[in-house]
CSV table of C-alpha atoms and ligand atoms in Angstrom, one decimal:
chain,number,residue,atom,x,y,z
J,259,MET,CA,152.1,-202.2,-38.5
J,260,LYS,CA,150.6,-205.5,-39.5
J,261,GLU,CA,151.7,-207.6,-42.7
J,262,ARG,CA,149.4,-206.2,-45.7
J,263,ARG,CA,148.8,-207.9,-48.9
J,264,GLY,CA,150.1,-205.2,-50.9
J,265,ARG,CA,150.5,-201.2,-51.2
J,266,ILE,CA,148.2,-199.5,-53.4
J,267,ALA,CA,148.5,-195.7,-54.2
J,268,LEU,CA,145.1,-194.3,-55.2
J,269,LEU,CA,145.8,-190.9,-56.9
J,270,SER,CA,142.9,-188.4,-57.0
J,271,GLU,CA,143.9,-184.9,-57.3
J,272,HIS,CA,140.5,-183.3,-56.6
J,273,ALA,CA,138.4,-185.7,-55.1
J,274,SER,CA,139.4,-186.4,-51.3
J,275,PRO,CA,137.6,-189.1,-49.2
J,276,LEU,CA,137.8,-186.5,-46.4
J,277,ALA,CA,135.7,-183.8,-48.4
J,278,LEU,CA,132.1,-182.8,-47.5
J,279,LEU,CA,129.8,-184.0,-50.2
J,280,GLY,CA,127.2,-182.6,-52.4
J,281,GLY,CA,128.9,-179.4,-53.7
J,282,GLU,CA,130.1,-178.8,-57.3
J,283,ASP,CA,133.3,-180.7,-57.3
J,284,ALA,CA,132.5,-183.2,-54.2
J,285,GLY,CA,130.4,-186.2,-55.4
J,286,GLY,CA,130.5,-189.8,-56.5
J,287,GLN,CA,134.3,-189.6,-57.1
J,288,ASN,CA,135.0,-188.9,-53.4
J,289,VAL,CA,132.7,-191.6,-52.5
J,290,TYR,CA,134.3,-194.2,-54.5
J,291,VAL,CA,137.8,-193.2,-53.3
J,292,ALA,CA,136.7,-193.4,-49.7
J,293,GLU,CA,134.9,-196.6,-49.9
J,294,LEU,CA,137.0,-198.3,-52.2
J,295,SER,CA,140.1,-197.6,-50.0
J,296,ARG,CA,138.2,-198.7,-46.8
J,297,HIS,CA,137.1,-201.9,-48.4
J,298,LEU,CA,140.6,-202.8,-50.0
J,299,ALA,CA,142.2,-202.1,-46.4
J,300,ALA,CA,139.6,-204.8,-45.0
J,301,CYS,CA,141.0,-207.0,-47.8
J,302,GLY,CA,144.3,-206.9,-46.4
J,303,TYR,CA,145.9,-204.0,-48.5
J,304,ALA,CA,147.7,-200.8,-47.3
J,305,VAL,CA,146.2,-197.9,-49.3
J,306,ASP,CA,147.7,-194.4,-49.6
J,307,VAL,CA,145.3,-191.8,-51.1
J,308,PHE,CA,147.1,-189.1,-52.6
J,309,THR,CA,145.1,-185.8,-53.0
J,310,ARG,CA,145.7,-182.2,-53.4
J,311,ARG,CA,146.1,-180.0,-50.2
J,312,THR,CA,143.1,-177.7,-50.1
J,313,GLY,CA,143.5,-175.9,-46.5
J,314,LEU,CA,146.3,-174.8,-44.6
J,315,SER,CA,145.4,-176.7,-41.4
J,316,GLN,CA,145.3,-180.0,-43.3
J,317,PRO,CA,148.2,-182.3,-42.2
J,318,GLU,CA,150.4,-183.8,-44.7
J,319,VAL,CA,149.5,-187.3,-43.7
J,320,VAL,CA,146.0,-188.2,-42.2
J,321,ASN,CA,145.8,-191.9,-40.5
J,322,TRP,CA,142.2,-192.2,-41.8
J,323,ARG,CA,141.3,-195.7,-41.3
J,324,ASP,CA,143.1,-198.8,-40.2
J,325,GLY,CA,145.3,-199.5,-43.5
J,326,VAL,CA,144.3,-196.1,-45.2
J,327,ARG,CA,146.2,-193.0,-45.1
J,328,VAL,CA,145.1,-189.7,-46.9
J,329,ILE,CA,148.2,-187.7,-48.1
J,330,HIS,CA,147.8,-184.2,-49.1
J,331,LEU,CA,150.2,-183.1,-51.5
J,332,MET,CA,151.2,-179.5,-52.2
J,333,ALA,CA,150.4,-178.5,-55.8
J,334,GLY,CA,149.4,-174.8,-55.9
J,335,PRO,CA,147.8,-172.9,-53.1
J,336,PRO,CA,146.4,-174.6,-50.2
J,337,LEU,CA,142.9,-173.6,-50.9
J,338,PRO,CA,139.9,-175.1,-52.9
J,339,LEU,CA,140.1,-174.5,-56.6
J,340,ALA,CA,137.6,-175.6,-59.3
J,341,LYS,CA,138.8,-179.1,-60.6
J,342,ASP,CA,139.1,-177.4,-64.2
J,343,ALA,CA,141.6,-175.2,-62.9
J,344,LEU,CA,144.0,-177.9,-61.5
J,345,TRP,CA,145.7,-178.9,-64.8
J,346,PRO,CA,148.6,-176.4,-64.6
J,347,LEU,CA,149.2,-177.6,-60.9
J,348,MET,CA,149.6,-181.2,-61.9
J,349,GLY,CA,153.3,-180.9,-62.3
J,350,ASP,CA,153.7,-179.8,-58.7
J,351,PHE,CA,151.3,-182.7,-57.8
J,352,ARG,CA,153.5,-185.3,-59.3
J,353,ALA,CA,156.9,-183.6,-57.9
J,354,ALA,CA,155.2,-183.6,-54.3
J,355,LEU,CA,154.3,-187.2,-54.8
J,356,LEU,CA,157.7,-188.3,-55.8
J,357,ARG,CA,159.1,-186.3,-53.1
J,358,PHE,CA,156.8,-188.2,-50.6
J,359,ILE,CA,157.5,-191.4,-52.0
J,360,ALA,CA,161.3,-190.8,-51.9
J,361,CYS,CA,161.3,-189.5,-48.3
J,362,GLU,CA,159.5,-192.5,-47.1
J,363,GLY,CA,161.2,-195.0,-49.3
J,364,SER,CA,157.9,-196.8,-50.0
J,365,ARG,CA,157.0,-198.8,-52.9
J,366,TYR,CA,153.6,-199.5,-54.5
J,367,ASP,CA,152.2,-202.6,-56.1
J,368,VAL,CA,149.6,-200.6,-58.1
J,369,LEU,CA,149.2,-196.9,-59.0
J,370,HIS,CA,145.4,-196.6,-59.2
J,371,GLY,CA,144.5,-193.4,-61.1
J,372,ASN,CA,141.2,-191.5,-60.7
J,373,PHE,CA,140.1,-189.1,-63.5
J,374,TRP,CA,142.4,-187.9,-66.2
J,375,MET,CA,144.7,-185.7,-64.4
J,376,ALA,CA,145.6,-188.0,-61.8
J,377,GLY,CA,145.4,-190.7,-64.3
J,378,LEU,CA,148.3,-189.2,-66.4
J,379,VAL,CA,150.3,-189.1,-63.3
J,380,ALA,CA,150.1,-192.8,-62.7
J,381,VAL,CA,150.7,-193.9,-66.4
J,382,ASP,CA,153.6,-191.5,-66.4
J,383,LEU,CA,155.1,-193.0,-63.4
J,384,GLN,CA,154.3,-196.5,-63.7
J,385,ARG,CA,157.5,-197.8,-65.0
J,386,TRP,CA,159.7,-195.5,-62.8
J,387,LEU,CA,157.9,-196.8,-59.8
J,388,SER,CA,157.9,-200.4,-61.3
J,389,ALA,CA,154.0,-200.4,-60.6
J,390,PRO,CA,151.2,-201.0,-63.2
J,391,ALA,CA,148.8,-198.3,-63.6
J,392,VAL,CA,145.2,-199.2,-63.2
J,393,GLN,CA,142.8,-196.3,-64.5
J,394,VAL,CA,139.2,-195.4,-63.6
J,395,PHE,CA,138.0,-192.2,-65.3
J,396,HIS,CA,134.8,-191.3,-63.5
J,397,ALA,CA,134.0,-189.2,-66.4
J,398,LEU,CA,135.1,-189.0,-70.1
J,399,GLY,CA,135.9,-185.7,-71.9
J,400,THR,CA,134.3,-186.9,-75.1
J,401,THR,CA,130.9,-187.6,-73.3
J,402,LYS,CA,131.0,-184.3,-71.6
J,403,ARG,CA,131.7,-182.6,-75.1
J,404,ARG,CA,129.0,-184.5,-76.8
J,405,HIS,CA,126.5,-183.7,-74.2
J,406,GLN,CA,127.4,-180.2,-73.0
J,407,PRO,CA,129.6,-178.4,-75.5
J,408,GLU,CA,128.6,-175.0,-74.2
J,409,HIS,CA,129.4,-176.0,-70.5
J,410,ASP,CA,132.8,-177.9,-71.2
J,411,THR,CA,135.5,-175.8,-69.3
J,412,SER,CA,137.8,-178.7,-69.5
J,413,PRO,CA,141.1,-177.9,-70.5
J,414,THR,CA,141.6,-178.6,-74.4
J,415,VAL,CA,144.6,-181.1,-73.7
J,416,ARG,CA,141.8,-183.5,-71.9
J,417,ILE,CA,140.7,-185.7,-74.6
J,418,PRO,CA,144.1,-186.2,-76.2
J,419,LEU,CA,145.9,-186.9,-72.9
J,420,GLU,CA,142.8,-189.2,-71.9
J,421,ARG,CA,143.6,-191.3,-75.1
J,422,GLU,CA,147.3,-191.3,-73.9
J,423,ILE,CA,146.1,-192.8,-70.6
J,424,VAL,CA,144.1,-195.4,-72.3
J,425,ARG,CA,147.0,-196.2,-74.5
J,426,ARG,CA,149.4,-196.7,-71.6
J,427,ALA,CA,147.6,-197.9,-68.6
J,428,ALA,CA,148.0,-201.5,-67.7
J,429,CYS,CA,144.2,-201.8,-67.3
J,430,LEU,CA,141.1,-199.6,-67.5
J,431,ILE,CA,138.2,-199.9,-65.2
J,432,ALA,CA,134.8,-199.2,-66.8
J,433,GLN,CA,131.9,-198.7,-64.2
J,434,CYS,CA,129.3,-199.8,-66.6
J,435,PRO,CA,128.8,-201.5,-70.1
J,436,ASP,CA,128.2,-198.0,-71.6
J,437,GLU,CA,131.4,-196.5,-70.2
J,438,ARG,CA,133.2,-199.4,-71.6
J,439,GLN,CA,131.6,-199.1,-75.1
J,440,GLU,CA,132.8,-195.3,-75.0
J,441,LEU,CA,136.2,-196.6,-74.2
J,442,ILE,CA,136.4,-198.7,-77.1
J,443,GLU,CA,134.5,-196.6,-79.9
J,444,ASP,CA,135.7,-192.8,-78.6
J,445,TYR,CA,139.2,-193.9,-77.4
J,446,GLY,CA,140.1,-196.9,-79.2
J,447,ALA,CA,140.8,-198.7,-76.1
J,448,ASP,CA,141.8,-202.4,-76.3
J,449,PRO,CA,138.8,-204.5,-75.1
J,450,GLU,CA,141.0,-207.0,-73.6
J,451,ARG,CA,142.6,-204.3,-71.1
J,452,ILE,CA,139.1,-203.3,-69.8
J,453,VAL,CA,137.5,-204.6,-66.9
J,454,LEU,CA,134.1,-204.0,-65.8
J,455,ILE,CA,133.9,-202.9,-62.1
J,456,PRO,CA,130.8,-201.3,-61.1
J,457,SER,CA,130.7,-199.0,-58.0
J,458,GLY,CA,128.6,-199.7,-55.0
J,459,VAL,CA,126.6,-198.7,-51.9
J,460,ASP,CA,127.2,-198.9,-48.2
J,461,ILE,CA,124.6,-201.1,-47.6
J,462,GLU,CA,124.7,-200.9,-43.8
J,463,LEU,CA,124.3,-197.2,-43.9
J,464,PHE,CA,121.8,-196.9,-46.7
J,465,ARG,CA,119.1,-199.0,-45.2
J,466,PRO,CA,115.2,-198.8,-45.4
J,467,TRP,CA,113.7,-196.7,-42.6
J,468,PRO,CA,110.0,-196.8,-42.1
J,469,GLN,CA,108.6,-193.9,-44.2
J,470,SER,CA,106.5,-192.4,-41.5
J,471,GLU,CA,109.5,-192.6,-38.9
J,472,ALA,CA,111.7,-191.0,-41.6
J,473,ARG,CA,109.0,-188.3,-42.4
J,474,ARG,CA,108.6,-187.7,-38.8
J,475,ARG,CA,112.4,-187.1,-38.2
J,476,LEU,CA,112.6,-184.6,-41.0
J,477,GLY,CA,109.6,-182.8,-40.1
J,478,LEU,CA,107.8,-183.9,-43.2
J,479,PRO,CA,103.8,-184.3,-43.5
J,480,HIS,CA,102.7,-187.8,-43.7
J,481,GLU,CA,100.0,-187.4,-46.3
J,482,GLU,CA,102.1,-185.8,-49.2
J,483,ALA,CA,103.1,-187.5,-52.4
J,484,LEU,CA,106.9,-187.1,-52.0
J,485,ILE,CA,109.6,-187.2,-54.7
J,486,VAL,CA,113.2,-186.8,-53.7
J,487,TYR,CA,116.3,-185.8,-55.9
J,488,VAL,CA,119.8,-186.0,-54.1
J,489,GLY,CA,122.9,-184.9,-55.7
J,490,ARG,CA,125.1,-182.4,-57.2
J,491,LEU,CA,123.2,-179.5,-58.4
J,492,LEU,CA,124.7,-178.8,-61.9
J,493,PRO,CA,122.9,-178.0,-65.3
J,494,ARG,CA,123.6,-181.8,-66.5
J,495,LYS,CA,121.9,-183.2,-63.6
J,496,ASP,CA,118.8,-181.5,-65.3
J,497,VAL,CA,116.6,-181.1,-62.2
J,498,ARG,CA,114.9,-178.4,-64.5
J,499,THR,CA,113.3,-181.4,-66.1
J,500,VAL,CA,112.0,-182.7,-62.8
J,501,VAL,CA,110.5,-179.3,-61.9
J,502,ARG,CA,108.6,-179.1,-65.4
J,503,ALA,CA,107.4,-182.6,-64.5
J,504,VAL,CA,106.1,-181.4,-61.0
J,505,ALA,CA,104.5,-178.5,-62.8
J,506,ALA,CA,102.7,-181.2,-65.2
J,507,LEU,CA,101.7,-183.2,-62.2
J,508,VAL,CA,100.2,-180.3,-60.5
J,509,HIS,CA,98.4,-178.5,-63.3
J,510,ASP,CA,97.5,-181.5,-65.6
J,511,TYR,CA,97.2,-184.7,-63.3
J,512,GLY,CA,95.5,-182.8,-60.5
J,513,TYR,CA,98.1,-183.4,-57.7
J,514,GLY,CA,96.6,-181.4,-54.7
J,515,ARG,CA,93.2,-181.8,-55.8
J,516,GLU,CA,92.1,-185.4,-57.1
J,517,TYR,CA,95.4,-186.6,-55.8
J,518,PRO,CA,97.3,-185.9,-52.6
J,519,PRO,CA,99.5,-182.8,-52.3
J,520,LEU,CA,102.8,-183.3,-53.9
J,521,ARG,CA,106.2,-182.2,-52.9
J,522,LEU,CA,109.7,-182.3,-54.7
J,523,LEU,CA,112.7,-182.4,-52.2
J,524,VAL,CA,116.0,-181.2,-53.5
J,525,VAL,CA,119.0,-182.3,-51.4
J,526,GLY,CA,122.3,-180.9,-52.5
J,527,GLY,CA,124.4,-177.7,-53.2
J,528,GLU,CA,127.5,-175.9,-51.9
J,529,THR,CA,126.0,-175.0,-48.3
J,530,THR,CA,123.9,-176.7,-45.8
J,531,GLU,CA,121.3,-174.0,-46.2
J,532,PRO,CA,119.9,-173.6,-49.8
J,533,ASP,CA,121.8,-170.5,-51.1
J,534,PRO,CA,121.2,-169.4,-54.8
J,535,GLN,CA,124.6,-167.2,-54.5
J,536,ALA,CA,126.6,-170.2,-53.6
J,537,THR,CA,124.7,-172.5,-55.8
J,538,PRO,CA,123.4,-170.7,-58.9
J,539,GLU,CA,121.5,-173.8,-60.1
J,540,ILE,CA,119.4,-173.5,-56.9
J,541,GLY,CA,118.4,-169.8,-58.2
J,542,ILE,CA,117.6,-171.1,-61.6
J,543,LEU,CA,115.3,-173.7,-60.2
J,544,GLN,CA,113.7,-171.6,-57.8
J,545,GLN,CA,113.0,-168.9,-60.6
J,546,LEU,CA,111.6,-171.9,-63.0
J,547,ALA,CA,109.3,-173.1,-60.2
J,548,ILE,CA,107.9,-169.6,-59.8
J,549,GLU,CA,107.3,-169.2,-63.4
J,550,LEU,CA,105.4,-172.6,-63.8
J,551,GLY,CA,103.5,-171.6,-60.6
J,552,VAL,CA,104.9,-174.5,-58.5
J,553,ALA,CA,107.4,-172.7,-56.0
J,554,GLU,CA,105.4,-173.9,-53.0
J,555,TYR,CA,105.8,-177.7,-54.2
J,556,VAL,CA,109.7,-177.5,-54.6
J,557,ILE,CA,111.8,-177.5,-51.6
J,558,PHE,CA,115.5,-177.0,-51.3
J,559,THR,CA,117.3,-178.4,-48.5
J,560,GLY,CA,120.9,-177.5,-49.2
J,561,ARG,CA,123.5,-180.3,-49.0
J,562,ARG,CA,123.5,-183.1,-46.3
J,563,GLN,CA,125.9,-185.4,-45.3
J,564,PRO,CA,125.7,-189.2,-46.1
J,565,ALA,CA,124.5,-190.1,-42.6
J,566,LEU,CA,121.4,-188.2,-43.1
J,567,LEU,CA,120.5,-189.3,-46.5
J,568,PRO,CA,118.9,-192.8,-45.6
J,569,LEU,CA,116.2,-190.7,-44.0
J,570,PHE,CA,115.5,-188.5,-47.2
J,571,TYR,CA,115.4,-191.5,-49.4
J,572,SER,CA,113.3,-193.4,-47.1
J,573,ALA,CA,110.9,-190.4,-46.7
J,574,ALA,CA,110.4,-190.6,-50.4
J,575,ASP,CA,107.7,-192.3,-52.3
J,576,VAL,CA,109.9,-192.1,-55.4
J,577,ALA,CA,113.6,-191.1,-55.9
J,578,VAL,CA,114.1,-189.1,-59.1
J,579,THR,CA,117.2,-188.4,-61.1
J,580,THR,CA,117.2,-187.3,-65.0
J,581,PRO,CA,120.6,-186.2,-65.8
J,582,TRP,CA,121.5,-185.8,-69.7
J,583,TYR,CA,124.4,-188.2,-69.1
J,584,GLU,CA,125.7,-190.1,-66.1
J,585,PRO,CA,128.9,-191.9,-66.1
J,586,PHE,CA,127.7,-194.2,-63.3
J,587,GLY,CA,125.6,-192.6,-60.8
J,588,LEU,CA,125.7,-193.5,-57.1
J,589,THR,CA,122.4,-191.8,-55.8
J,590,PRO,CA,119.9,-194.1,-57.6
J,591,LEU,CA,121.8,-197.1,-56.0
J,592,GLU,CA,121.5,-195.5,-52.6
J,593,ALA,CA,117.8,-194.8,-53.0
J,594,MET,CA,117.4,-198.6,-54.2
J,595,ALA,CA,119.3,-199.7,-51.0
J,596,CYS,CA,116.9,-197.7,-49.2
J,597,ALA,CA,114.1,-199.7,-50.7
J,598,ARG,CA,112.7,-197.0,-52.8
J,599,PRO,CA,111.8,-197.1,-56.6
J,600,VAL,CA,113.9,-194.8,-58.9
J,601,VAL,CA,112.8,-192.9,-62.0
J,602,ALA,CA,115.6,-192.3,-63.9
J,603,SER,CA,116.9,-191.2,-67.4
J,604,ALA,CA,117.8,-193.9,-69.6
J,605,VAL,CA,121.6,-193.0,-69.9
J,606,GLY,CA,124.9,-194.4,-69.2
J,607,GLY,CA,125.2,-196.2,-65.7
J,608,LEU,CA,121.6,-195.7,-64.9
J,609,THR,CA,120.5,-198.2,-67.7
J,610,TYR,CA,122.9,-200.7,-65.8
J,611,THR,CA,121.8,-200.2,-62.4
J,612,VAL,CA,118.1,-199.4,-62.4
J,613,ALA,CA,116.2,-202.5,-63.8
J,614,ASN,CA,113.4,-200.9,-66.0
J,615,GLY,CA,110.1,-202.1,-64.6
J,616,GLU,CA,111.6,-204.2,-61.8
J,617,THR,CA,113.3,-201.7,-59.5
J,618,GLY,CA,112.2,-198.5,-61.1
J,619,LEU,CA,111.4,-196.8,-64.5
J,620,LEU,CA,113.8,-195.5,-67.0
J,621,VAL,CA,112.7,-192.4,-69.3
J,622,PRO,CA,114.4,-190.6,-72.1
J,623,PRO,CA,116.1,-187.5,-70.8
J,624,ARG,CA,114.8,-183.9,-71.2
J,625,GLU,CA,111.3,-185.1,-71.6
J,626,PRO,CA,109.1,-183.5,-68.7
J,627,ALA,CA,106.0,-184.9,-70.0
J,628,LEU,CA,107.0,-188.5,-70.1
J,629,LEU,CA,108.7,-188.2,-66.8
J,630,ALA,CA,105.6,-187.0,-65.3
J,631,ALA,CA,103.7,-189.8,-66.7
J,632,ARG,CA,106.2,-192.3,-65.2
J,633,LEU,CA,106.1,-190.6,-61.8
J,634,HIS,CA,102.5,-190.5,-61.7
J,635,GLU,CA,102.5,-194.2,-62.6
J,636,LEU,CA,104.3,-195.0,-59.5
J,637,LEU,CA,102.8,-192.3,-57.2
J,638,ALA,CA,99.5,-193.8,-57.9
J,639,ALA,CA,100.4,-197.5,-57.2
J,640,PRO,CA,101.7,-198.0,-53.6
J,641,HIS,CA,101.7,-201.9,-53.9
J,642,ARG,CA,103.9,-201.5,-57.0
J,643,ARG,CA,106.2,-199.0,-55.4
J,644,GLN,CA,106.7,-201.5,-52.4
J,645,ARG,CA,107.4,-204.3,-54.8
J,646,MET,CA,110.0,-202.2,-56.7
J,647,GLY,CA,111.5,-201.0,-53.6
J,648,GLU,CA,112.1,-204.5,-52.1
J,649,ALA,CA,113.4,-205.7,-55.6
J,650,ALA,CA,115.8,-202.7,-55.5
J,651,ARG,CA,117.1,-203.7,-52.0
J,652,ARG,CA,117.7,-207.2,-53.3
J,653,ARG,CA,119.5,-206.1,-56.5
J,654,VAL,CA,122.0,-203.7,-54.8
J,655,GLU,CA,122.7,-206.4,-52.1
J,656,ARG,CA,123.5,-209.0,-54.7
J,657,ARG,CA,125.2,-207.0,-57.3
J,658,PHE,CA,126.2,-203.4,-55.9
J,659,THR,CA,128.1,-203.5,-52.8
J,660,TRP,CA,131.3,-201.7,-52.0
J,661,ARG,CA,132.7,-205.0,-50.7
J,662,LEU,CA,132.2,-206.6,-54.1
J,663,THR,CA,133.6,-203.6,-56.1
J,664,ALA,CA,136.9,-204.0,-53.7
J,665,LEU,CA,136.9,-207.8,-54.1
J,666,ARG,CA,136.8,-207.4,-57.9
J,667,THR,CA,139.5,-204.8,-57.7
J,668,ALA,CA,141.4,-206.9,-55.6
J,669,ALA,CA,141.3,-209.7,-58.1
J,670,LEU,CA,142.5,-207.2,-60.8
J,671,TYR,CA,145.6,-206.2,-58.8
J,672,GLU,CA,146.5,-209.9,-58.3
J,673,THR,CA,146.0,-210.8,-61.9
J,674,LEU,CA,148.4,-207.8,-62.7
J,675,ARG,CA,150.8,-208.9,-60.1
J,676,GLU,CA,151.0,-212.5,-61.6
J,677,ALA,CA,151.3,-211.0,-65.2
J,678,ARG,CA,154.3,-209.1,-63.9
J,679,LEU,CA,155.5,-212.1,-62.1
J,680,GLY,CA,155.1,-214.1,-65.4
J,681,GLY,CA,157.0,-211.6,-67.4
J,682,THR,CA,154.1,-209.7,-69.0
J,683,ARG,CA,154.8,-206.0,-69.6
J,684,ALA,CA,152.4,-204.0,-67.4
J,685,ASP,CA,152.9,-200.7,-69.3
J,686,ALA,CA,151.6,-201.2,-72.9
J,687,GLY,CA,153.6,-198.2,-74.1
J,688,SER,CA,156.8,-198.6,-72.0
J,689,SER,CA,160.2,-199.8,-73.2
J,690,SER,CA,162.7,-201.9,-71.3
J,691,GLN,CA,163.4,-199.1,-68.9
J,692,LEU,CA,161.4,-200.4,-65.8
J,693,ALA,CA,162.6,-199.3,-62.5
J,694,ALA,CA,164.6,-196.3,-61.8
J,695,SER,CA,165.8,-195.1,-58.4
J,696,TYR,CA,164.1,-192.5,-56.5
J,697,ASP,CA,167.1,-190.3,-56.8
J,698,THR,CA,167.1,-190.5,-60.5
J,699,LEU,CA,163.4,-189.4,-60.4
J,700,LEU,CA,164.1,-186.5,-58.2
J,701,ALA,CA,167.0,-185.5,-60.3
J,702,GLY,CA,164.3,-184.7,-62.9
J,703,GLU,CA,165.2,-187.2,-65.5
J,704,VAL,CA,161.8,-188.5,-65.9
J,705,GLN,CA,160.6,-188.8,-69.7
J,706,THR,CA,157.1,-187.4,-69.5
J,707,LEU,CA,154.1,-186.3,-71.3
J,708,TRP,CA,154.1,-183.3,-69.5
J,709,PRO,CA,154.0,-179.9,-71.0
J,710,TRP,CA,156.1,-178.1,-68.6
I,1416,UDP,N1,125.9,-186.5,-51.8
I,1416,UDP,C1,125.8,-186.0,-50.5
I,1416,UDP,N2,125.0,-185.0,-50.0
I,1416,UDP,C2,124.4,-184.2,-50.8
I,1416,UDP,C3,124.3,-184.4,-52.2
I,1416,UDP,C4,125.3,-185.5,-52.7
I,1416,UDP,O1,126.4,-186.8,-49.6
I,1416,UDP,O2,123.9,-183.4,-50.4
I,1416,UDP,C5,126.4,-187.5,-52.3
I,1416,UDP,C6,125.6,-188.6,-52.9
I,1416,UDP,O3,124.8,-189.6,-51.7
I,1416,UDP,C7,126.4,-189.5,-53.9
I,1416,UDP,C8,127.2,-188.5,-54.3
I,1416,UDP,O4,127.3,-187.4,-53.5
I,1416,UDP,O5,127.0,-190.6,-53.0
I,1416,UDP,C9,127.1,-188.2,-55.6
I,1416,UDP,O6,127.4,-189.2,-56.4
I,1416,UDP,P1,126.8,-189.6,-57.8
I,1416,UDP,O7,127.5,-190.7,-58.5
I,1416,UDP,O8,125.3,-189.7,-57.8
I,1416,UDP,O9,127.0,-188.3,-58.8
I,1416,UDP,P2,128.2,-187.3,-59.1
I,1416,UDP,O10,128.6,-186.6,-58.0
I,1416,UDP,O11,129.6,-188.5,-59.2
I,1416,UDP,O12,128.0,-186.7,-60.3
């Protein structure tokens, strides 16, 4: 094997880079883990992604890319399980991780935790494995509780344990300024230990296609005004507000009469065919569209794999996403990379990625009438759309590529390495016990935060 710059363990219990995207628990975090590991490998690191085994046919180790292995750890039954059901299995996840490391005799320079559950494993093991824990949350429990208390199925331990991770991780990655603020205000994070590293887009894959060609390939009519939503179909993504805005455009603005016929394409769900049984939110949206008299204008495609998505974005006149909250939000960046303007709610990462008035328009969440007005503003102005689309592509190329994300992350790893060489403690919460032998670990003498 060629000499590598360092070895990174990326811990991600529920989000595997190998998963099919678009379903309830497979979205942005999977893309992050896949793209970051791929680009870190291109920067010279050897990356092992540790994730939970979800199928009997999954081999323990998959050599996924040059420099990237995906390691499936046995934690609970080898079946897909909802991520909120995984917490009781995390003790097994940690034990399986240690067993794997012990068998291989491998050492890591950094333990990079994703989400709170794997993050806890990373901070818990950092001093025993003599490697600092870097944490990226992807989503925070306090944000979820604030915005959707009635849908919060997270274990009650989540927020206290997130605090523990914030206190003990060597470094926290915030993906946007809003997340940084939340880490400081809700979790008491030390601002000195937070670095801002936004996620990115694969700008080779997400490229603009000529709109007519994209529509031809997808079998869509050329003369329609087309709005596209791509993403998971969850209540918090609030596609319901988009359907209501479509109703306003049809009934109040005269789309289909004074203006061209309108269509909203909704891409995402658990299956490749739109199935309300498998994706209950599809059923709710279909019912809403019927009630509002716009069922014929709202089309569900089911989920699609990334290779096809540039066609969907490029076919659109406008891409839309109006979640109640959004920790970062990859889909608007993907639309921007395809040179399409985005109308997005002014929340979380979207206020950072979408430049209001320049690459798209921001609206308050849960405001269908305002959303309809902004959509109309763009649908009726082809030149403005084109200018915004071009500006959007430029913005992504300059600021939001995965290569940049990986370079920044690599710089963070190097800083931590230098701090360690210089004698600075990596684990803010640890004592002088740094390295312990793998045998000791396996003998179960690990001091832990775990409840088992
Ligand atoms: N996605 C996909 N196919 C689908 C729906 C979504 O590949 O049918 C991808 C989408 O392109 C994006 C990710 O899933 O890369 C969703 O990430 P985002 O950050 O927008 O939302 P999250 O899933 O993290 O809430």
